[in-house]
Amino acid sequence: MTAPPSDQSESANVERLPARTRVLAVANQKGGVGKTTTTINLGTALAACGARVLVIDLDPQANASTGLGLDREAGRTTVYDVLLGGVDLAEASLPSIVPNMDVLPSSVELSGAELELVNEPRRERRLREALSKHQGRWDFILIDCPPALGLLTVNALVAAHGVIVPLQAEFYALEGLSHLLRTIDRIRRALNSVLELQGIVLTMYDRRNNLCEMVANDVRLHLGDRVYDTMIPRNVRVSEAPSHGKPVLLYDLRCSGSQAYLGLAREVLQREGRPLPPIPALAS
C-alpha cells in the first residue's frame, strides 16, 4: 500500500533540481519485469553517450549495486545512511565499472527503512533533499526502485522529474500499471507537481510469441506515444551479464539486448531534448 503523505502543504516549497540534472525513477510494483536490468543498462548507454550518470540503488536486494561491479561489502556507506543517517550523498556514492557513471549502493539494512521512516519528519522528502545539495553534479540520476509502492518508492517519486516503467509483455501487464499510474498522479498532486510519466518500456519481448505482440499492441493502443518505440528483447546475454558483475553493454556490446538499450538511451535523450551524439564503442 502506498504510504500517505505526511504534509501536503509543503509541496510548493520543495527544492527543485535544475533542468540540466534529470532525475528518473525506474519503477513498477511488480517484481521480475526488468527494473534493475533497465536501470543499469540504460545508465550505461547514457554514460556511453557522454552523460554523467548516477545510479541510486533503492532496492534492499542491492542487485543494481552488484550488477555494476560492487561486492556486498559489510560496513560500506550506503543509501540507507543517506536517508536515515544524514550522510552526504556524494560521499556515499562510488565510481562504478562504467566510465562516467557512479552508483549509490544499497544494503540489506534498507529493508528496515520503511518502518524507520514512518515517524520521521519529512519522511517522503529524504531522498529529494539529499539530491538538492548536489545540483548539476550529474546529468542523469536513475533510481532503481523496489518492487512495492511503499515509502522507499514514494521517496523516489518525490525526488524524480519523471518515471520510466519497465513493463513485461505478458497477459496481466496493464492491471498493475493502472495502480502505478494512479500513484504517480497522487504524488504529482500532493508532493511533486513536476512529476511525469517519462515513458513505458516493454521488456522481455519475444517476437516469436503471439501473446507478446498482442500485449504490445494493446499497451500502445491504450497509452500511445507514452510507450517507447524500443522494446527490450528476451536475450540470454542480458540474463548472463549480472553473474559477471557487468551491464550487458560491457559484457557483449553486439548482442540484441545491448543494441536495444542503446536505442532506448537515444529515445530518452530525444524526449529530454538532449543532443544525440554518436555512441562510442564500449570496452568488453
PDB file of C-alpha atoms in Angstrom:
ATOM      1  CA  MET A   1       0.000   0.000   0.000  1.00  0.00           C
ATOM      2  CA  THR A   2       1.237   3.488  -0.816  1.00  0.00           C
ATOM      3  CA  ALA A   3       2.360   5.439   2.230  1.00  0.00           C
ATOM      4  CA  PRO A   4       0.188   8.518   2.862  1.00  0.00           C
ATOM      5  CA  PRO A   5       1.756  11.978   2.555  1.00  0.00           C
ATOM      6  CA  SER A   6       2.754  13.418   5.917  1.00  0.00           C
ATOM      7  CA  ASP A   7       2.337  17.074   4.963  1.00  0.00           C
ATOM      8  CA  GLN A   8       0.785  18.107   1.674  1.00  0.00           C
ATOM      9  CA  SER A   9       1.088  21.833   2.347  1.00  0.00           C
ATOM     10  CA  GLU A  10       4.855  21.794   1.868  1.00  0.00           C
ATOM     11  CA  SER A  11       4.747  20.552  -1.736  1.00  0.00           C
ATOM     12  CA  ALA A  12       5.068  24.029  -3.239  1.00  0.00           C
ATOM     13  CA  ASN A  13       8.238  24.697  -1.250  1.00  0.00           C
ATOM     14  CA  VAL A  14      10.158  21.571  -2.288  1.00  0.00           C
ATOM     15  CA  GLU A  15      13.595  22.427  -3.663  1.00  0.00           C
ATOM     16  CA  ARG A  16      13.756  21.676  -7.379  1.00  0.00           C
ATOM     17  CA  LEU A  17      16.773  20.353  -9.203  1.00  0.00           C
ATOM     18  CA  PRO A  18      17.871  22.403 -12.229  1.00  0.00           C
ATOM     19  CA  ALA A  19      16.769  21.291 -15.677  1.00  0.00           C
ATOM     20  CA  ARG A  20      20.260  20.058 -16.543  1.00  0.00           C
ATOM     21  CA  THR A  21      20.002  17.381 -13.845  1.00  0.00           C
ATOM     22  CA  ARG A  22      17.258  14.971 -14.821  1.00  0.00           C
ATOM     23  CA  VAL A  23      16.084  12.547 -12.141  1.00  0.00           C
ATOM     24  CA  LEU A  24      14.277   9.458 -13.423  1.00  0.00           C
ATOM     25  CA  ALA A  25      12.749   6.791 -11.194  1.00  0.00           C
ATOM     26  CA  VAL A  26      12.597   3.317 -12.725  1.00  0.00           C
ATOM     27  CA  ALA A  27       9.517   1.872 -11.057  1.00  0.00           C
ATOM     28  CA  ASN A  28       6.949  -0.900 -11.181  1.00  0.00           C
ATOM     29  CA  GLN A  29       5.430  -2.521  -8.106  1.00  0.00           C
ATOM     30  CA  LYS A  30       5.552  -5.880  -9.886  1.00  0.00           C
ATOM     31  CA  GLY A  31       8.784  -7.829  -9.473  1.00  0.00           C
ATOM     32  CA  GLY A  32      10.704  -9.542 -12.246  1.00  0.00           C
ATOM     33  CA  VAL A  33       9.856  -7.077 -15.014  1.00  0.00           C
ATOM     34  CA  GLY A  34      13.381  -5.778 -15.623  1.00  0.00           C
ATOM     35  CA  LYS A  35      13.640  -2.668 -13.410  1.00  0.00           C
ATOM     36  CA  THR A  36      17.215  -3.263 -12.292  1.00  0.00           C
ATOM     37  CA  THR A  37      18.335  -4.507 -15.702  1.00  0.00           C
ATOM     38  CA  THR A  38      16.833  -1.416 -17.314  1.00  0.00           C
ATOM     39  CA  THR A  39      18.368   0.926 -14.729  1.00  0.00           C
ATOM     40  CA  ILE A  40      21.940  -0.297 -15.059  1.00  0.00           C
ATOM     41  CA  ASN A  41      21.903  -0.764 -18.830  1.00  0.00           C
ATOM     42  CA  LEU A  42      20.093   2.464 -19.641  1.00  0.00           C
ATOM     43  CA  GLY A  43      22.543   4.234 -17.326  1.00  0.00           C
ATOM     44  CA  THR A  44      25.463   2.582 -19.093  1.00  0.00           C
ATOM     45  CA  ALA A  45      24.112   3.594 -22.502  1.00  0.00           C
ATOM     46  CA  LEU A  46      23.580   7.203 -21.373  1.00  0.00           C
ATOM     47  CA  ALA A  47      27.124   7.272 -19.995  1.00  0.00           C
ATOM     48  CA  ALA A  48      28.382   5.950 -23.338  1.00  0.00           C
ATOM     49  CA  CYS A  49      26.684   8.971 -24.931  1.00  0.00           C
ATOM     50  CA  GLY A  50      28.792  11.246 -22.727  1.00  0.00           C
ATOM     51  CA  ALA A  51      26.284  11.920 -19.935  1.00  0.00           C
ATOM     52  CA  ARG A  52      27.373  11.943 -16.302  1.00  0.00           C
ATOM     53  CA  VAL A  53      25.156   9.379 -14.605  1.00  0.00           C
ATOM     54  CA  LEU A  54      24.381   8.388 -11.027  1.00  0.00           C
ATOM     55  CA  VAL A  55      22.512   5.151 -10.318  1.00  0.00           C
ATOM     56  CA  ILE A  56      20.790   5.075  -6.923  1.00  0.00           C
ATOM     57  CA  ASP A  57      20.105   1.528  -5.744  1.00  0.00           C
ATOM     58  CA  LEU A  58      16.959   1.933  -3.639  1.00  0.00           C
ATOM     59  CA  ASP A  59      16.163  -1.795  -3.501  1.00  0.00           C
ATOM     60  CA  PRO A  60      17.297  -3.729  -0.381  1.00  0.00           C
ATOM     61  CA  GLN A  61      18.227  -6.662  -2.649  1.00  0.00           C
ATOM     62  CA  ALA A  62      21.122  -4.487  -3.938  1.00  0.00           C
ATOM     63  CA  ASN A  63      21.080  -6.071  -7.384  1.00  0.00           C
ATOM     64  CA  ALA A  64      21.910  -2.804  -9.128  1.00  0.00           C
ATOM     65  CA  SER A  65      24.981  -2.475  -6.908  1.00  0.00           C
ATOM     66  CA  THR A  66      26.303  -5.951  -7.687  1.00  0.00           C
ATOM     67  CA  GLY A  67      25.326  -5.585 -11.338  1.00  0.00           C
ATOM     68  CA  LEU A  68      27.657  -2.600 -11.548  1.00  0.00           C
ATOM     69  CA  GLY A  69      30.616  -4.443 -10.082  1.00  0.00           C
ATOM     70  CA  LEU A  70      30.260  -3.703  -6.357  1.00  0.00           C
ATOM     71  CA  ASP A  71      30.519  -6.536  -3.854  1.00  0.00           C
ATOM     72  CA  ARG A  72      28.145  -6.708  -0.884  1.00  0.00           C
ATOM     73  CA  GLU A  73      30.770  -5.255   1.419  1.00  0.00           C
ATOM     74  CA  ALA A  74      29.953  -5.007   5.126  1.00  0.00           C
ATOM     75  CA  GLY A  75      30.487  -1.594   6.663  1.00  0.00           C
ATOM     76  CA  ARG A  76      30.165   0.306   3.389  1.00  0.00           C
ATOM     77  CA  THR A  77      28.248   3.578   3.460  1.00  0.00           C
ATOM     78  CA  THR A  78      25.009   3.127   1.507  1.00  0.00           C
ATOM     79  CA  VAL A  79      21.767   4.839   0.563  1.00  0.00           C
ATOM     80  CA  TYR A  80      20.434   3.778   3.981  1.00  0.00           C
ATOM     81  CA  ASP A  81      22.979   6.097   5.643  1.00  0.00           C
ATOM     82  CA  VAL A  82      21.946   8.925   3.317  1.00  0.00           C
ATOM     83  CA  LEU A  83      18.242   8.546   4.092  1.00  0.00           C
ATOM     84  CA  LEU A  84      18.485   7.902   7.832  1.00  0.00           C
ATOM     85  CA  GLY A  85      21.986   8.814   8.937  1.00  0.00           C
ATOM     86  CA  GLY A  86      22.450  12.246   7.414  1.00  0.00           C
ATOM     87  CA  VAL A  87      25.448  11.125   5.326  1.00  0.00           C
ATOM     88  CA  ASP A  88      26.174  13.318   2.307  1.00  0.00           C
ATOM     89  CA  LEU A  89      25.063  11.670  -0.925  1.00  0.00           C
ATOM     90  CA  ALA A  90      28.264  12.481  -2.819  1.00  0.00           C
ATOM     91  CA  GLU A  91      30.398  10.958  -0.052  1.00  0.00           C
ATOM     92  CA  ALA A  92      28.386   7.731  -0.169  1.00  0.00           C
ATOM     93  CA  SER A  93      28.472   7.433  -3.981  1.00  0.00           C
ATOM     94  CA  LEU A  94      31.171   5.315  -5.575  1.00  0.00           C
ATOM     95  CA  PRO A  95      32.597   5.041  -9.089  1.00  0.00           C
ATOM     96  CA  SER A  96      31.164   2.081 -10.978  1.00  0.00           C
ATOM     97  CA  ILE A  97      32.952  -0.066 -13.556  1.00  0.00           C
ATOM     98  CA  VAL A  98      31.313   2.116 -16.237  1.00  0.00           C
ATOM     99  CA  PRO A  99      33.161   5.326 -17.178  1.00  0.00           C
ATOM    100  CA  ASN A 100      31.097   8.459 -16.381  1.00  0.00           C
ATOM    101  CA  MET A 101      28.773   6.519 -14.059  1.00  0.00           C
ATOM    102  CA  ASP A 102      28.647   6.487 -10.252  1.00  0.00           C
ATOM    103  CA  VAL A 103      26.485   4.322  -8.015  1.00  0.00           C
ATOM    104  CA  LEU A 104      24.946   4.946  -4.610  1.00  0.00           C
ATOM    105  CA  PRO A 105      24.853   1.361  -3.304  1.00  0.00           C
ATOM    106  CA  SER A 106      22.165  -0.369  -1.289  1.00  0.00           C
ATOM    107  CA  SER A 107      22.382  -2.863   1.544  1.00  0.00           C
ATOM    108  CA  VAL A 108      20.153  -5.262   3.457  1.00  0.00           C
ATOM    109  CA  GLU A 109      19.755  -2.568   6.147  1.00  0.00           C
ATOM    110  CA  LEU A 110      17.458  -0.761   3.738  1.00  0.00           C
ATOM    111  CA  SER A 111      14.822  -3.467   4.259  1.00  0.00           C
ATOM    112  CA  GLY A 112      14.011  -1.900   7.635  1.00  0.00           C
ATOM    113  CA  ALA A 113      13.963   1.669   6.354  1.00  0.00           C
ATOM    114  CA  GLU A 114      10.226   1.604   5.619  1.00  0.00           C
ATOM    115  CA  LEU A 115       9.429   1.173   9.318  1.00  0.00           C
ATOM    116  CA  GLU A 116      12.171   3.538  10.496  1.00  0.00           C
ATOM    117  CA  LEU A 117      10.995   6.332   8.206  1.00  0.00           C
ATOM    118  CA  VAL A 118       7.333   6.188   9.267  1.00  0.00           C
ATOM    119  CA  ASN A 119       7.743   8.503  12.262  1.00  0.00           C
ATOM    120  CA  GLU A 120      10.468  10.695  10.790  1.00  0.00           C
ATOM    121  CA  PRO A 121       9.703  14.315   9.786  1.00  0.00           C
ATOM    122  CA  ARG A 122       9.519  14.980   6.023  1.00  0.00           C
ATOM    123  CA  ARG A 123       9.791  11.260   5.529  1.00  0.00           C
ATOM    124  CA  GLU A 124       8.794  11.325   1.833  1.00  0.00           C
ATOM    125  CA  ARG A 125      11.354  14.023   1.039  1.00  0.00           C
ATOM    126  CA  ARG A 126      14.545  12.496   2.434  1.00  0.00           C
ATOM    127  CA  LEU A 127      15.938  11.497  -0.955  1.00  0.00           C
ATOM    128  CA  ARG A 128      14.951  14.725  -2.686  1.00  0.00           C
ATOM    129  CA  GLU A 129      16.637  16.807  -0.010  1.00  0.00           C
ATOM    130  CA  ALA A 130      19.796  14.706  -0.334  1.00  0.00           C
ATOM    131  CA  LEU A 131      19.830  15.276  -4.102  1.00  0.00           C
ATOM    132  CA  SER A 132      19.155  19.008  -3.866  1.00  0.00           C
ATOM    133  CA  LYS A 133      22.571  19.549  -2.281  1.00  0.00           C
ATOM    134  CA  HIS A 134      24.315  18.369  -5.450  1.00  0.00           C
ATOM    135  CA  GLN A 135      22.605  20.272  -8.235  1.00  0.00           C
ATOM    136  CA  GLY A 136      24.354  19.806 -11.555  1.00  0.00           C
ATOM    137  CA  ARG A 137      26.828  17.178 -10.401  1.00  0.00           C
ATOM    138  CA  TRP A 138      25.286  14.567 -12.738  1.00  0.00           C
ATOM    139  CA  ASP A 139      23.299  14.903 -15.979  1.00  0.00           C
ATOM    140  CA  PHE A 140      21.028  11.937 -15.224  1.00  0.00           C
ATOM    141  CA  ILE A 141      20.154  10.297 -11.926  1.00  0.00           C
ATOM    142  CA  LEU A 142      18.428   6.922 -12.299  1.00  0.00           C
ATOM    143  CA  ILE A 143      16.713   5.452  -9.232  1.00  0.00           C
ATOM    144  CA  ASP A 144      16.187   1.693  -9.134  1.00  0.00           C
ATOM    145  CA  CYS A 145      13.016   1.296  -7.049  1.00  0.00           C
ATOM    146  CA  PRO A 146      11.967  -1.768  -5.028  1.00  0.00           C
ATOM    147  CA  PRO A 147       9.004  -3.842  -6.255  1.00  0.00           C
ATOM    148  CA  ALA A 148       6.483  -2.146  -3.953  1.00  0.00           C
ATOM    149  CA  LEU A 149       4.729   1.200  -3.586  1.00  0.00           C
ATOM    150  CA  GLY A 150       5.908   1.915  -0.035  1.00  0.00           C
ATOM    151  CA  LEU A 151       7.929   4.781   1.424  1.00  0.00           C
ATOM    152  CA  LEU A 152      11.113   3.979  -0.494  1.00  0.00           C
ATOM    153  CA  THR A 153       9.332   4.201  -3.828  1.00  0.00           C
ATOM    154  CA  VAL A 154       7.440   7.296  -2.654  1.00  0.00           C
ATOM    155  CA  ASN A 155      10.804   8.911  -1.837  1.00  0.00           C
ATOM    156  CA  ALA A 156      11.961   8.134  -5.362  1.00  0.00           C
ATOM    157  CA  LEU A 157       8.822   9.587  -6.939  1.00  0.00           C
ATOM    158  CA  VAL A 158       9.017  12.746  -4.836  1.00  0.00           C
ATOM    159  CA  ALA A 159      12.663  13.184  -5.871  1.00  0.00           C
ATOM    160  CA  ALA A 160      12.114  12.489  -9.566  1.00  0.00           C
ATOM    161  CA  HIS A 161      11.204  14.568 -12.578  1.00  0.00           C
ATOM    162  CA  GLY A 162       9.947  11.543 -14.484  1.00  0.00           C
ATOM    163  CA  VAL A 163       9.144   7.852 -14.194  1.00  0.00           C
ATOM    164  CA  ILE A 164      10.282   5.103 -16.532  1.00  0.00           C
ATOM    165  CA  VAL A 165       8.110   1.999 -16.223  1.00  0.00           C
ATOM    166  CA  PRO A 166       9.525  -1.340 -17.422  1.00  0.00           C
ATOM    167  CA  LEU A 167       6.560  -3.459 -18.453  1.00  0.00           C
ATOM    168  CA  GLN A 168       6.851  -7.135 -19.245  1.00  0.00           C
ATOM    169  CA  ALA A 169       4.897  -8.162 -22.327  1.00  0.00           C
ATOM    170  CA  GLU A 170       2.547 -10.566 -20.548  1.00  0.00           C
ATOM    171  CA  PHE A 171      -1.183 -11.061 -20.075  1.00  0.00           C
ATOM    172  CA  TYR A 172      -1.627  -9.100 -16.812  1.00  0.00           C
ATOM    173  CA  ALA A 173       0.702  -6.241 -17.765  1.00  0.00           C
ATOM    174  CA  LEU A 174      -1.903  -3.457 -17.788  1.00  0.00           C
ATOM    175  CA  GLU A 175      -3.525  -4.383 -14.451  1.00  0.00           C
ATOM    176  CA  GLY A 176      -0.553  -3.456 -12.272  1.00  0.00           C
ATOM    177  CA  LEU A 177       0.270  -0.479 -14.468  1.00  0.00           C
ATOM    178  CA  SER A 178      -3.047   1.238 -13.715  1.00  0.00           C
ATOM    179  CA  HIS A 179      -2.283   1.135  -9.965  1.00  0.00           C
ATOM    180  CA  LEU A 180       1.172   2.650 -10.537  1.00  0.00           C
ATOM    181  CA  LEU A 181      -0.246   5.407 -12.752  1.00  0.00           C
ATOM    182  CA  ARG A 182      -2.740   6.329 -10.025  1.00  0.00           C
ATOM    183  CA  THR A 183       0.122   6.518  -7.520  1.00  0.00           C
ATOM    184  CA  ILE A 184       2.119   8.777  -9.859  1.00  0.00           C
ATOM    185  CA  ASP A 185      -0.916  11.049 -10.210  1.00  0.00           C
ATOM    186  CA  ARG A 186      -1.393  11.173  -6.440  1.00  0.00           C
ATOM    187  CA  ILE A 187       2.264  12.070  -5.857  1.00  0.00           C
ATOM    188  CA  ARG A 188       2.051  14.759  -8.539  1.00  0.00           C
ATOM    189  CA  ARG A 189      -0.982  16.362  -6.920  1.00  0.00           C
ATOM    190  CA  ALA A 190       0.213  16.148  -3.301  1.00  0.00           C
ATOM    191  CA  LEU A 191       4.007  16.180  -3.200  1.00  0.00           C
ATOM    192  CA  ASN A 192       5.740  16.764  -6.533  1.00  0.00           C
ATOM    193  CA  SER A 193       3.964  18.843  -9.153  1.00  0.00           C
ATOM    194  CA  VAL A 194       6.663  18.314 -11.809  1.00  0.00           C
ATOM    195  CA  LEU A 195       6.469  14.512 -11.772  1.00  0.00           C
ATOM    196  CA  GLU A 196       5.510  12.994 -15.128  1.00  0.00           C
ATOM    197  CA  LEU A 197       5.430   9.644 -16.842  1.00  0.00           C
ATOM    198  CA  GLN A 198       8.614   9.795 -18.908  1.00  0.00           C
ATOM    199  CA  GLY A 199       7.859   6.578 -20.728  1.00  0.00           C
ATOM    200  CA  ILE A 200       6.951   2.896 -20.657  1.00  0.00           C
ATOM    201  CA  VAL A 201       9.441   0.361 -21.998  1.00  0.00           C
ATOM    202  CA  LEU A 202       8.309  -3.117 -22.991  1.00  0.00           C
ATOM    203  CA  THR A 203      10.750  -5.719 -21.686  1.00  0.00           C
ATOM    204  CA  MET A 204      11.398  -9.441 -22.238  1.00  0.00           C
ATOM    205  CA  TYR A 205       9.777  -9.164 -25.641  1.00  0.00           C
ATOM    206  CA  ASP A 206       9.768 -12.280 -27.812  1.00  0.00           C
ATOM    207  CA  ARG A 207       8.747 -11.680 -31.423  1.00  0.00           C
ATOM    208  CA  ARG A 208       8.071 -15.398 -31.840  1.00  0.00           C
ATOM    209  CA  ASN A 209       5.349 -15.251 -29.199  1.00  0.00           C
ATOM    210  CA  ASN A 210       1.969 -14.087 -30.482  1.00  0.00           C
ATOM    211  CA  LEU A 211       0.888 -13.115 -26.952  1.00  0.00           C
ATOM    212  CA  CYS A 212       3.814 -10.674 -26.662  1.00  0.00           C
ATOM    213  CA  GLU A 213       2.733  -8.992 -29.869  1.00  0.00           C
ATOM    214  CA  MET A 214      -0.897  -8.792 -28.708  1.00  0.00           C
ATOM    215  CA  VAL A 215       0.141  -7.263 -25.355  1.00  0.00           C
ATOM    216  CA  ALA A 216       2.455  -4.757 -27.058  1.00  0.00           C
ATOM    217  CA  ASN A 217      -0.323  -3.661 -29.411  1.00  0.00           C
ATOM    218  CA  ASP A 218      -2.776  -3.381 -26.509  1.00  0.00           C
ATOM    219  CA  VAL A 219      -0.389  -1.255 -24.442  1.00  0.00           C
ATOM    220  CA  ARG A 220       0.285   1.070 -27.378  1.00  0.00           C
ATOM    221  CA  LEU A 221      -3.447   1.332 -28.098  1.00  0.00           C
ATOM    222  CA  HIS A 222      -4.159   2.478 -24.524  1.00  0.00           C
ATOM    223  CA  LEU A 223      -1.063   4.613 -23.879  1.00  0.00           C
ATOM    224  CA  GLY A 224       0.032   5.810 -27.303  1.00  0.00           C
ATOM    225  CA  ASP A 225       3.295   7.720 -27.553  1.00  0.00           C
ATOM    226  CA  ARG A 226       3.996   7.290 -23.843  1.00  0.00           C
ATOM    227  CA  VAL A 227       5.325   3.853 -24.837  1.00  0.00           C
ATOM    228  CA  TYR A 228       8.881   3.861 -26.189  1.00  0.00           C
ATOM    229  CA  ASP A 229       9.388   2.562 -29.721  1.00  0.00           C
ATOM    230  CA  THR A 230      12.326   0.493 -28.459  1.00  0.00           C
ATOM    231  CA  MET A 231      11.422  -2.887 -26.991  1.00  0.00           C
ATOM    232  CA  ILE A 232      13.912  -4.907 -24.943  1.00  0.00           C
ATOM    233  CA  PRO A 233      14.040  -8.484 -26.268  1.00  0.00           C
ATOM    234  CA  ARG A 234      14.463 -11.676 -24.335  1.00  0.00           C
ATOM    235  CA  ASN A 235      18.177 -12.284 -24.675  1.00  0.00           C
ATOM    236  CA  VAL A 236      20.424 -14.809 -22.930  1.00  0.00           C
ATOM    237  CA  ARG A 237      23.340 -12.357 -22.811  1.00  0.00           C
ATOM    238  CA  VAL A 238      21.219  -9.900 -20.803  1.00  0.00           C
ATOM    239  CA  SER A 239      20.498 -12.697 -18.315  1.00  0.00           C
ATOM    240  CA  GLU A 240      24.152 -13.760 -18.093  1.00  0.00           C
ATOM    241  CA  ALA A 241      25.704 -10.321 -17.577  1.00  0.00           C
ATOM    242  CA  PRO A 242      24.757  -9.801 -13.874  1.00  0.00           C
ATOM    243  CA  SER A 243      26.553 -13.008 -12.861  1.00  0.00           C
ATOM    244  CA  HIS A 244      29.731 -11.376 -14.202  1.00  0.00           C
ATOM    245  CA  GLY A 245      29.055  -8.115 -12.333  1.00  0.00           C
ATOM    246  CA  LYS A 246      28.687  -6.198 -15.588  1.00  0.00           C
ATOM    247  CA  PRO A 247      25.992  -4.382 -17.548  1.00  0.00           C
ATOM    248  CA  VAL A 248      25.221  -6.272 -20.731  1.00  0.00           C
ATOM    249  CA  LEU A 249      26.725  -3.431 -22.770  1.00  0.00           C
ATOM    250  CA  LEU A 250      30.118  -4.229 -21.255  1.00  0.00           C
ATOM    251  CA  TYR A 251      29.546  -7.975 -21.376  1.00  0.00           C
ATOM    252  CA  ASP A 252      28.501  -8.201 -25.029  1.00  0.00           C
ATOM    253  CA  LEU A 253      28.012  -4.932 -26.892  1.00  0.00           C
ATOM    254  CA  ARG A 254      26.907  -6.612 -30.096  1.00  0.00           C
ATOM    255  CA  CYS A 255      24.037  -8.690 -28.701  1.00  0.00           C
ATOM    256  CA  SER A 256      20.435  -7.690 -29.368  1.00  0.00           C
ATOM    257  CA  GLY A 257      19.856  -6.692 -25.734  1.00  0.00           C
ATOM    258  CA  SER A 258      22.753  -4.222 -25.744  1.00  0.00           C
ATOM    259  CA  GLN A 259      21.644  -2.692 -29.017  1.00  0.00           C
ATOM    260  CA  ALA A 260      18.121  -2.296 -27.670  1.00  0.00           C
ATOM    261  CA  TYR A 261      19.334  -0.419 -24.584  1.00  0.00           C
ATOM    262  CA  LEU A 262      21.433   1.868 -26.768  1.00  0.00           C
ATOM    263  CA  GLY A 263      18.292   2.581 -28.780  1.00  0.00           C
ATOM    264  CA  LEU A 264      16.343   3.259 -25.581  1.00  0.00           C
ATOM    265  CA  ALA A 265      19.012   5.708 -24.415  1.00  0.00           C
ATOM    266  CA  ARG A 266      18.679   7.652 -27.645  1.00  0.00           C
ATOM    267  CA  GLU A 267      14.900   7.818 -27.174  1.00  0.00           C
ATOM    268  CA  VAL A 268      15.349   9.083 -23.610  1.00  0.00           C
ATOM    269  CA  LEU A 269      17.793  11.750 -24.785  1.00  0.00           C
ATOM    270  CA  GLN A 270      15.417  12.748 -27.559  1.00  0.00           C
ATOM    271  CA  ARG A 271      12.435  13.061 -25.213  1.00  0.00           C
ATOM    272  CA  GLU A 272      14.560  15.194 -22.885  1.00  0.00           C
ATOM    273  CA  GLY A 273      15.563  17.485 -25.745  1.00  0.00           C
ATOM    274  CA  ARG A 274      19.224  16.497 -25.401  1.00  0.00           C
ATOM    275  CA  PRO A 275      21.657  16.202 -28.341  1.00  0.00           C
ATOM    276  CA  LEU A 276      22.100  12.757 -29.858  1.00  0.00           C
ATOM    277  CA  PRO A 277      25.841  12.165 -30.126  1.00  0.00           C
ATOM    278  CA  PRO A 278      27.232   9.091 -31.867  1.00  0.00           C
ATOM    279  CA  ILE A 279      27.524   6.250 -29.360  1.00  0.00           C
ATOM    280  CA  PRO A 280      31.154   5.179 -28.909  1.00  0.00           C
ATOM    281  CA  ALA A 281      32.284   1.578 -28.713  1.00  0.00           C
ATOM    282  CA  LEU A 282      32.432   0.180 -25.191  1.00  0.00           C
ATOM    283  CA  ALA A 283      35.252  -1.978 -23.927  1.00  0.00           C
ATOM    284  CA  SER A 284      34.164  -5.537 -23.209  1.00  0.00           C
TER     285      SER A 284
END
